[in-house]
Coordinates of C-alpha atoms in Angstrom, one line a residue:
Chain V
M28 CA 0.0 -0.4 -0.2
S29 CA 3.1 2.4 0.7
W30 CA 3.5 3.7 -3.3
S31 CA -0.6 4.3 -3.4
I32 CA 0.3 6.4 -0.2
S33 CA 3.4 8.3 -1.8
N34 CA 1.7 8.3 -4.9
Y35 CA -1.3 10.5 -3.3
L36 CA 1.9 12.2 -1.7
I37 CA 3.3 14.0 -5.1
S38 CA -0.1 14.2 -6.5
S39 CA -1.2 18.0 -6.0
S40 CA -3.7 19.4 -3.7
N41 CA -5.7 20.3 -6.8
E42 CA -6.5 17.0 -7.8
L43 CA -7.5 16.4 -4.6
S44 CA -10.3 18.9 -4.4
R45 CA -11.2 17.2 -7.2
C46 CA -11.3 13.6 -6.3
K47 CA -13.6 12.1 -3.8
L48 CA -11.5 8.9 -3.7
P49 CA -8.5 9.6 -1.1
Y50 CA -6.0 7.1 -2.7
G51 CA -4.6 8.4 -6.3
S52 CA -5.5 5.4 -7.9
E53 CA -4.2 6.3 -11.2
G54 CA -7.0 5.0 -13.2
Q55 CA -9.2 6.4 -11.2
R56 CA -7.7 9.9 -12.1
G57 CA -9.3 10.5 -15.7
K58 CA -13.0 9.4 -14.4
C59 CA -12.5 12.0 -10.7
Q60 CA -11.8 15.0 -13.3
A61 CA -15.1 14.2 -15.5
L62 CA -17.3 15.3 -11.6
N63 CA -18.8 18.1 -10.8
R64 CA -19.5 17.9 -7.5
P65 CA -19.3 20.5 -5.1
T66 CA -16.0 19.7 -3.7
N67 CA -14.9 22.2 -0.8
I68 CA -15.9 19.7 1.8
S69 CA -15.3 16.5 0.1
A70 CA -12.4 17.9 -0.7
Y71 CA -12.0 18.9 3.1
N72 CA -13.2 15.6 4.2
S73 CA -11.0 13.2 1.6
L74 CA -8.0 15.9 2.3
K75 CA -8.2 15.1 5.8
T76 CA -8.8 11.8 6.1
P77 CA -5.9 10.0 4.2
S78 CA -3.8 12.1 5.5
F79 CA -4.7 11.1 9.3
K80 CA -4.4 7.4 7.7
F81 CA -1.0 8.2 6.5
D82 CA 0.2 9.4 9.7
Q83 CA -0.1 6.4 11.2
V84 CA 1.0 4.4 8.2
Q85 CA 3.7 6.3 8.7
K86 CA 3.5 5.8 11.8
R87 CA 3.1 2.3 11.4
K88 CA 5.7 1.8 9.1
D89 CA 8.5 3.3 11.3
H90 CA 7.1 1.3 14.3
V91 CA 7.9 -1.9 12.0
L92 CA 10.8 -1.0 10.3
K93 CA 12.5 -0.4 14.2
K94 CA 11.0 -3.2 16.5
P95 CA 10.3 -6.2 14.2
R96 CA 6.7 -7.4 16.0
N97 CA 6.7 -10.7 16.3
I98 CA 3.2 -12.8 15.5
S99 CA 2.1 -14.0 19.2
A100 CA -0.5 -16.9 18.6
Y101 CA -1.6 -18.0 15.6
Y102 CA -5.3 -19.8 17.4
S103 CA -7.2 -17.6 19.9
L104 CA -9.2 -19.3 22.6
K105 CA -12.5 -18.1 22.7
P106 CA -14.7 -18.4 25.8
P107 CA -17.7 -20.2 25.9
N108 CA -20.9 -17.6 25.1
Y109 CA -21.8 -18.0 28.7
K110 CA -20.6 -17.5 31.7
F111 CA -18.9 -20.2 34.0
D112 CA -21.4 -20.6 36.5
A113 CA -24.4 -20.0 34.4
L114 CA -24.9 -23.9 34.0
E115 CA -25.1 -24.6 37.5
P116 CA -26.0 -27.4 39.0
Y117 CA -25.7 -29.7 35.7
M118 CA -22.0 -28.3 35.0
S119 CA -20.7 -26.8 38.4
Q120 CA -18.0 -23.7 37.9
R121 CA -15.3 -25.7 38.8
T122 CA -15.6 -27.7 36.0
L123 CA -15.9 -25.1 33.4
E124 CA -12.9 -23.5 34.9
V125 CA -10.5 -26.1 34.5
H126 CA -12.2 -27.6 31.5
W127 CA -12.0 -24.5 29.7
G128 CA -9.0 -22.5 31.7
Q129 CA -6.8 -25.2 31.6
H130 CA -7.4 -28.5 29.4
H131 CA -8.9 -26.2 26.2
R132 CA -6.6 -23.6 27.1
G133 CA -3.5 -26.2 27.3
Y134 CA -4.7 -27.8 23.3
V135 CA -4.9 -24.5 22.0
E136 CA -1.2 -22.8 23.5
R137 CA -0.2 -26.1 22.5
L138 CA -0.8 -25.8 19.0
N139 CA 0.4 -22.0 18.9
E140 CA 3.7 -23.4 19.7
Y141 CA 4.0 -26.0 17.3
L142 CA 2.9 -23.6 14.8
A143 CA 5.5 -21.1 16.2
K144 CA 8.2 -23.7 15.9
D145 CA 7.3 -24.8 12.5
D146 CA 5.0 -22.6 10.3
I147 CA 4.7 -24.5 7.7
L148 CA 0.6 -25.6 8.4
Y149 CA 0.2 -21.9 8.9
G150 CA -2.6 -20.5 7.4
H151 CA -5.0 -22.9 7.2
T152 CA -8.1 -22.2 9.5
L153 CA -8.7 -24.5 11.7
D154 CA -11.4 -27.1 10.6
E155 CA -8.5 -27.2 7.7
L156 CA -6.2 -27.6 10.0
I157 CA -7.9 -30.5 11.5
R158 CA -7.7 -32.7 8.3
V159 CA -4.7 -31.9 7.3
T160 CA -2.7 -32.9 10.4
Y161 CA -5.5 -35.8 10.2
N162 CA -3.3 -37.2 7.1
N163 CA -6.2 -39.9 6.4
G164 CA -5.5 -41.6 9.3
N165 CA -1.7 -41.3 9.8
P166 CA -1.9 -38.3 12.5
L167 CA 0.5 -35.7 12.4
P168 CA 1.1 -34.5 16.5
E169 CA -0.9 -31.7 15.7
F170 CA -3.7 -33.2 14.9
N171 CA -4.0 -33.5 18.8
V172 CA -4.3 -30.5 19.7
A173 CA -5.5 -28.6 16.6
A174 CA -8.8 -31.0 17.1
Q175 CA -9.0 -31.1 20.8
A176 CA -9.3 -26.9 20.4
W177 CA -11.9 -27.4 17.6
N178 CA -14.0 -29.8 19.7
H179 CA -14.7 -27.7 23.1
D180 CA -15.1 -24.9 20.8
F181 CA -18.0 -27.1 19.6
F182 CA -18.8 -28.9 23.1
W183 CA -19.1 -25.1 24.4
E184 CA -21.3 -23.6 22.4
S185 CA -23.8 -27.0 22.3
M186 CA -24.5 -26.3 25.6
Q187 CA -26.2 -23.1 26.4
P188 CA -28.8 -22.3 30.6
G189 CA -31.4 -23.6 30.5
G190 CA -30.8 -26.1 27.5
G191 CA -32.3 -29.0 27.2
N192 CA -36.3 -30.2 26.4
L193 CA -36.9 -30.9 22.7
P194 CA -35.2 -29.3 19.1
I195 CA -37.9 -27.8 17.3
L196 CA -39.1 -27.3 13.7
G197 CA -37.0 -28.7 11.2
L198 CA -34.8 -30.2 13.2
L199 CA -37.6 -32.5 15.0
Q200 CA -38.5 -33.1 12.1
Q201 CA -35.5 -34.8 10.7
I202 CA -35.4 -36.5 14.2
E203 CA -38.0 -37.7 13.8
K204 CA -37.7 -39.0 10.1
D205 CA -34.1 -41.2 11.1
F206 CA -35.1 -42.3 14.4
G207 CA -38.5 -42.8 14.9
S208 CA -38.9 -40.5 17.5
F209 CA -37.1 -38.3 19.3
S210 CA -37.5 -40.5 23.0
N211 CA -35.8 -43.3 20.6
F212 CA -32.8 -40.6 19.5
R213 CA -32.1 -39.7 23.0
E214 CA -32.1 -42.8 24.2
E215 CA -29.8 -44.3 21.6
F216 CA -27.7 -41.3 22.1
I217 CA -27.5 -41.9 25.7
E218 CA -26.5 -45.5 25.6
T219 CA -24.2 -44.8 23.3
A220 CA -22.1 -42.6 25.5
L221 CA -22.5 -44.9 27.9
T222 CA -21.3 -47.6 25.9
L223 CA -17.9 -45.5 25.2
F224 CA -14.6 -47.2 26.0
G225 CA -12.1 -44.9 26.9
S226 CA -11.7 -41.6 26.5
G227 CA -13.9 -39.7 23.4
W228 CA -16.6 -37.5 21.6
V229 CA -20.4 -38.8 21.2
W230 CA -21.4 -36.8 18.0
L231 CA -25.1 -36.2 16.3
V232 CA -23.9 -36.2 12.8
L233 CA -25.1 -34.9 9.6
K234 CA -24.0 -37.7 6.8
R235 CA -23.0 -36.3 3.7
N236 CA -23.3 -39.3 1.6
E237 CA -26.6 -41.1 3.2
R238 CA -28.5 -37.2 3.6
R239 CA -29.7 -38.3 7.2
L240 CA -29.0 -37.9 10.6
A241 CA -27.3 -40.1 12.9
I242 CA -25.3 -40.8 15.8
A243 CA -21.1 -41.2 16.0
T244 CA -18.7 -41.6 18.4
T245 CA -15.3 -41.1 17.9
T246 CA -11.6 -41.4 20.4
N247 CA -9.9 -39.8 21.9
A248 CA -9.2 -35.7 19.7
V249 CA -11.1 -37.2 16.4
T250 CA -13.9 -35.9 14.8
P251 CA -16.4 -36.3 12.1
L252 CA -14.9 -33.2 10.3
V253 CA -12.0 -35.9 9.4
W254 CA -14.4 -38.2 7.5
D255 CA -16.3 -34.7 5.9
D256 CA -19.6 -35.7 7.7
I257 CA -21.3 -32.4 9.5
P258 CA -21.6 -32.8 13.2
L259 CA -24.1 -31.0 14.4
L260 CA -23.8 -31.8 18.6
S261 CA -21.5 -33.0 20.4
L262 CA -21.0 -34.6 23.7
D263 CA -17.8 -35.1 25.4
M264 CA -17.0 -37.9 27.1
W265 CA -13.7 -38.2 28.5
E266 CA -13.9 -38.2 31.6
H267 CA -12.0 -34.5 32.6
A268 CA -16.1 -33.6 31.8
Y269 CA -17.6 -35.3 34.5
Y270 CA -15.5 -36.1 37.1
L271 CA -15.6 -33.0 38.7
D272 CA -19.0 -33.4 38.8
Y273 CA -20.4 -36.4 39.0
K274 CA -17.2 -38.7 39.8
N275 CA -17.7 -42.1 37.9
D276 CA -22.2 -41.4 37.2
R277 CA -21.4 -40.8 33.7
A278 CA -25.5 -42.3 33.1
R279 CA -26.0 -39.2 35.2
Y280 CA -23.7 -37.0 33.1
A281 CA -25.3 -38.4 30.2
N282 CA -28.7 -37.8 31.0
V283 CA -28.1 -34.4 32.8
F284 CA -26.7 -33.4 29.3
M285 CA -29.7 -34.5 27.1
D286 CA -32.2 -32.9 30.2
H287 CA -30.9 -29.8 30.5
L288 CA -27.5 -28.8 28.4
V289 CA -27.9 -29.2 25.5
S290 CA -28.6 -26.2 23.0
W291 CA -30.7 -27.0 20.7
N292 CA -31.8 -24.2 19.4
V293 CA -27.7 -23.9 17.8
A294 CA -28.2 -27.8 16.1
L295 CA -30.8 -26.3 14.2
G296 CA -28.8 -23.7 13.5
R297 CA -26.4 -25.8 12.2
M298 CA -28.4 -28.5 10.4
A299 CA -30.0 -24.8 8.9
R300 CA -26.2 -24.3 7.8
A301 CA -25.8 -28.1 7.3
Q302 CA -29.0 -27.7 4.4
S303 CA -26.6 -25.6 2.0
F304 CA -24.4 -28.5 1.5
V305 CA -26.3 -31.2 2.0
N306 CA -30.0 -31.8 -0.5
L307 CA -31.9 -33.4 2.9
G308 CA -35.2 -33.9 0.7
E309 CA -37.4 -32.3 -1.7
P310 CA -38.5 -29.3 -0.8
K311 CA -42.3 -28.2 0.1
I312 CA -43.2 -26.6 -3.0
P313 CA -47.2 -25.7 -2.6
V314 CA -49.1 -26.8 -5.4
A315 CA -50.7 -23.7 -6.8
Chain E
M278 CA 0.1 -64.0 40.6
G279 CA -2.5 -65.5 43.3
L280 CA -1.4 -64.2 46.3
R281 CA -4.9 -63.2 46.7
T282 CA -8.2 -65.4 45.6
F283 CA -10.1 -63.0 43.3
A284 CA -12.0 -66.2 41.6
S285 CA -14.7 -67.6 43.6
R286 CA -16.9 -70.3 42.3
K287 CA -20.9 -69.3 42.2
T288 CA -23.4 -71.5 40.8
L289 CA -24.8 -69.1 38.0
G290 CA -28.7 -69.9 39.2
A291 CA -27.6 -67.9 42.0
L292 CA -26.8 -64.7 39.8
S293 CA -29.2 -64.7 37.1
T294 CA -33.3 -66.6 36.3
F295 CA -31.8 -69.2 34.4
P296 CA -32.6 -72.7 35.2
Q297 CA -30.9 -74.2 38.4
Q298 CA -28.3 -75.6 37.2
L299 CA -24.6 -76.2 38.4
R300 CA -23.2 -74.2 35.3
G301 CA -19.2 -73.7 37.0
L302 CA -18.7 -70.7 35.5
Q303 CA -16.5 -68.9 37.3
T304 CA -16.8 -64.9 38.2
F305 CA -14.9 -62.4 39.6
S306 CA -14.8 -60.4 43.2
L307 CA -13.4 -57.1 43.8
P308 CA -10.3 -58.5 45.7
D309 CA -8.8 -56.2 48.6
L310 CA -6.8 -53.3 49.0
A311 CA -3.5 -54.8 51.5
Y312 CA -4.0 -50.7 53.1
D313 CA -6.1 -48.5 53.9
Y314 CA -7.4 -45.6 51.5
G315 CA -5.6 -43.0 53.3
A316 CA -2.4 -44.8 53.2
L317 CA -1.0 -44.0 50.2
E318 CA -1.8 -39.9 50.6
P319 CA -0.2 -37.0 49.7
A320 CA 1.4 -38.8 46.5
I321 CA -2.8 -39.8 45.8
S322 CA -5.6 -39.3 48.1
G323 CA -8.1 -40.9 50.0
D324 CA -11.2 -40.7 48.0
I325 CA -9.2 -40.7 44.5
M326 CA -8.6 -44.7 46.6
Q327 CA -11.8 -45.1 47.8
L328 CA -13.4 -44.0 44.6
H329 CA -11.5 -45.8 41.7
H330 CA -11.4 -49.1 43.9
Q331 CA -14.9 -49.5 44.9
K332 CA -16.4 -47.4 42.0
H333 CA -14.4 -47.8 39.1
H334 CA -13.0 -51.3 39.6
Q335 CA -16.5 -52.5 41.0
T336 CA -17.8 -51.6 37.9
Y337 CA -15.6 -53.1 35.3
I338 CA -15.5 -56.8 37.6
T339 CA -19.6 -56.2 37.2
N340 CA -20.0 -55.9 33.7
Y341 CA -17.4 -58.6 33.6
N342 CA -19.4 -61.2 35.3
K343 CA -22.2 -59.9 32.8
A344 CA -20.2 -60.0 29.5
L345 CA -19.0 -63.5 30.7
E346 CA -22.2 -64.7 31.0
Q347 CA -23.9 -63.4 28.0
L348 CA -20.8 -64.9 26.1
D349 CA -21.2 -68.5 28.0
E350 CA -25.4 -68.4 27.1
A351 CA -24.0 -67.6 23.8
I352 CA -21.1 -70.3 23.6
S353 CA -23.5 -73.2 24.6
K354 CA -26.4 -71.8 21.8
G355 CA -23.9 -72.5 19.2
D356 CA -24.2 -68.2 18.4
A357 CA -20.9 -67.5 16.7
S358 CA -21.8 -63.1 15.8
T359 CA -22.9 -62.4 20.1
A360 CA -20.0 -64.5 21.0
V361 CA -17.8 -62.0 18.8
K362 CA -19.5 -59.3 19.6
L363 CA -19.0 -59.2 23.3
Q364 CA -15.1 -59.4 22.5
S365 CA -14.7 -55.3 22.8
A366 CA -16.4 -56.1 26.6
I367 CA -14.6 -58.3 27.7
K368 CA -11.3 -57.0 26.2
F369 CA -12.3 -53.7 27.9
N370 CA -13.8 -55.1 31.4
G371 CA -11.9 -58.3 31.8
G372 CA -8.6 -56.1 30.9
G373 CA -9.9 -53.0 33.9
H374 CA -10.3 -55.7 36.1
V375 CA -6.9 -57.6 35.3
N376 CA -4.9 -54.3 35.1
H377 CA -6.5 -52.9 38.3
S378 CA -5.6 -55.8 39.9
I379 CA -2.2 -55.4 39.3
F380 CA -2.6 -51.8 40.1
W381 CA -3.0 -52.1 43.6
K382 CA -0.4 -54.6 44.6
N383 CA 2.0 -52.0 42.9
L384 CA 1.4 -49.7 45.3
A385 CA 2.5 -49.8 48.8
P386 CA 2.0 -47.1 51.6
T387 CA 5.5 -45.6 52.4
N388 CA 5.8 -47.1 55.5
A389 CA 5.3 -50.2 54.2
G390 CA 7.9 -50.5 51.6
G391 CA 6.4 -47.3 49.0
G392 CA 9.0 -46.3 47.1
E393 CA 11.9 -48.1 48.0
P394 CA 14.2 -48.8 45.0
P395 CA 14.6 -52.5 43.8
H396 CA 17.5 -54.0 45.2
G397 CA 18.8 -57.8 43.5
S398 CA 18.6 -58.6 40.3
L399 CA 15.8 -56.1 38.8
G400 CA 18.0 -53.1 40.7
W401 CA 20.7 -55.2 38.8
A402 CA 18.7 -55.1 35.5
I403 CA 17.1 -51.9 35.9
D404 CA 20.9 -50.1 35.5
E405 CA 21.9 -52.6 33.1
S406 CA 19.0 -51.9 30.5
Y407 CA 18.7 -47.9 31.2
G408 CA 21.0 -46.9 33.1
S409 CA 19.8 -45.4 36.2
I410 CA 16.3 -46.1 38.5
E411 CA 16.4 -42.2 37.8
K412 CA 16.2 -42.8 34.4
L413 CA 13.6 -45.6 33.9
I414 CA 11.8 -43.4 35.9
A415 CA 11.7 -40.6 33.5
K416 CA 11.1 -42.4 30.1
I417 CA 7.9 -44.0 31.9
N418 CA 7.0 -40.4 33.3
A419 CA 7.5 -39.8 29.7
E420 CA 6.0 -42.2 28.5
G421 CA 2.5 -42.1 30.2
A422 CA 2.3 -38.2 30.1
A423 CA 2.6 -39.1 26.3
V424 CA -0.1 -41.3 26.5
Q425 CA -3.0 -39.4 24.2
G426 CA -6.7 -40.0 26.4
S427 CA -6.5 -43.5 28.3
G428 CA -4.5 -45.7 29.2
W429 CA -1.7 -47.3 30.8
V430 CA 1.7 -47.1 31.4
W431 CA 4.0 -51.0 32.0
L432 CA 7.1 -51.5 33.0
A433 CA 7.4 -55.3 32.0
V434 CA 9.8 -58.0 31.7
D435 CA 9.8 -59.9 28.6
K436 CA 10.0 -63.1 29.3
E437 CA 11.7 -64.7 25.9
L438 CA 14.6 -62.3 26.0
K439 CA 14.5 -61.7 29.5
R440 CA 14.8 -57.5 28.7
L441 CA 12.9 -54.2 30.4
V442 CA 10.8 -53.4 28.3
V443 CA 8.7 -49.6 28.7
E444 CA 5.0 -50.5 27.1
T445 CA 1.9 -47.9 26.9
T446 CA -1.2 -48.9 26.4
A447 CA -4.9 -47.4 25.2
N448 CA -7.4 -48.0 26.8
Q449 CA -7.8 -50.9 29.4
D450 CA -6.0 -53.2 27.1
P451 CA -4.3 -55.0 29.0
L452 CA -0.1 -55.8 28.0
V453 CA 0.2 -58.9 26.5
T454 CA -2.3 -56.9 23.8
K455 CA 1.4 -55.1 23.1
G456 CA 3.3 -58.9 23.2
P457 CA 2.1 -62.2 24.0
S458 CA 5.6 -62.5 26.2
L459 CA 5.7 -59.7 28.2
V460 CA 4.5 -60.0 31.9
P461 CA 3.9 -56.8 33.8
L462 CA 6.5 -55.7 36.5
I463 CA 4.9 -52.1 37.1
G464 CA 1.6 -50.6 35.6
I465 CA 0.9 -46.8 35.8
D466 CA -2.9 -46.3 35.5
V467 CA -2.6 -42.7 33.3
W468 CA -6.8 -42.2 32.9
E469 CA -8.2 -39.2 34.0
H470 CA -10.1 -41.0 36.5
A471 CA -7.0 -42.0 38.3
Y472 CA -5.6 -39.0 39.5
Y473 CA -8.3 -36.0 38.1
L474 CA -9.7 -34.8 41.2
Q475 CA -6.4 -34.2 42.9
Y476 CA -3.7 -33.4 40.5
K477 CA -6.8 -31.7 37.3
N478 CA -5.3 -31.6 34.1
V479 CA -1.4 -31.7 35.4
R480 CA -1.1 -35.5 34.6
P481 CA 3.0 -35.1 35.5
D482 CA 3.0 -34.2 38.4
Y483 CA 0.7 -37.2 39.5
L484 CA 3.1 -39.4 37.6
K485 CA 6.5 -37.6 39.7
N486 CA 4.8 -38.4 42.9
I487 CA 3.5 -42.2 42.2
W488 CA 6.9 -43.3 42.2
K489 CA 6.6 -42.7 46.1
V490 CA 4.3 -45.1 46.6
I491 CA 5.2 -47.3 43.8
N492 CA 6.0 -51.3 45.7
W493 CA 9.7 -51.9 44.3
K494 CA 8.9 -55.7 46.4
Y495 CA 6.2 -56.8 44.1
A496 CA 7.4 -56.1 41.1
S497 CA 10.9 -57.7 42.1
E498 CA 9.0 -60.8 42.6
I499 CA 7.7 -61.0 39.8
Y500 CA 10.5 -60.4 37.6
E501 CA 12.6 -62.8 40.0
K502 CA 10.3 -65.8 39.2
E503 CA 10.7 -65.1 35.3
C504 CA 14.0 -64.4 34.8
P505 CA 15.5 -66.4 37.9
R506 CA 19.3 -66.1 38.5
G507 CA 21.4 -68.9 37.6

């Protein structure tokens, strides 16, 4: 951008008074001469604002030249949309503090450390980074931390204070179509959560190829993104997610999640967005 | 390993609605600890020990017994697909029972020899293979901290090659899944339930402190049995 700024400097104020455009882009100088708008005010404006920007840019340039800034982080840690005590008594503040503040933060920090050491993976969005580092089943070391960072972001968004109850609108219809009824789905989801061995996640996914909803489980850090399905909800079945509140009572944790924590609004939004990628059926075109 | 009987014969009819037959299916019960729950403080808190033993280990045993019953039924009916489907539940719950039974014996309070370095042939073997016990501990801790998710880290002896190895297993897989001739000497549970209440997510601290209560005497006994001097 610096060359256009210096061009602007060189260009005389006459042209500025004609041109409303602050940066002197050459191709448009001709155009500007054709403008016959009252230029006094606009000249004032266009004279003022760019010079302000120029000063700033110049200052920034000096700053950059003198003290090179280091990039401090590639990916950031986003807090949940609710306060830490908003999910009480179903998920305690202490759990959120530790789960988000130590586990999730640790993943993000380690991811940034990996990238700071060797930023060949720089430039991907987090979704892309997960797919790239999964490496078709041979995960690179960055996979675990990247996927867990994404998974936890997704998990916080999948919950809300005052959650639970029933899904609404299209999501409810789709669940009833694919599982028979909501209670069937709920039962299957909880049973899947309880029969998961070890650490992992339980997902409600929209399967791209089969164009239906399904319940999926993954171990450790894996996410349905790697096999290109679209996740709508997740439940963290790593022990750290429930141990402080429920000790080893996973059944109660899974039930409480379904009854009081899950955010169907978010799932509905995700499904609506997923429908731009997956055609879930014929649209209901009203017959005239 | 038969220091404590943890298998007992029960008639199947007593546990289920099966007709009264003496099936002779062995079921398992929770082994007792040789020490109090609070005896391993401050390395492992009494709360964790109690939960770990009475809830987690008991759940593994209960589910293992259930899976064995179902397997017995499937085999006697010739139902091959059910028998195969049950294998993962058996590996998980049975493995959990086996692993935890070893784990309780691997721990001892400090006043009962916990944390005392091994003497005798195991000590020499460690010095030969790893240089010093500190290096071995560092290696085990590094591998344990690197386990993704849930699993175990083991110090084992390969009874064919008469060599010490450090291995990790995922979830509740027993050590033999990593090598049929591996005999576990020391296993450390790095599932989160083993340390979360006390150490939260700082698994390296748990691994550093647990060595204060590791029962090397038991490990030496097993080692001498597998690799007798002579």
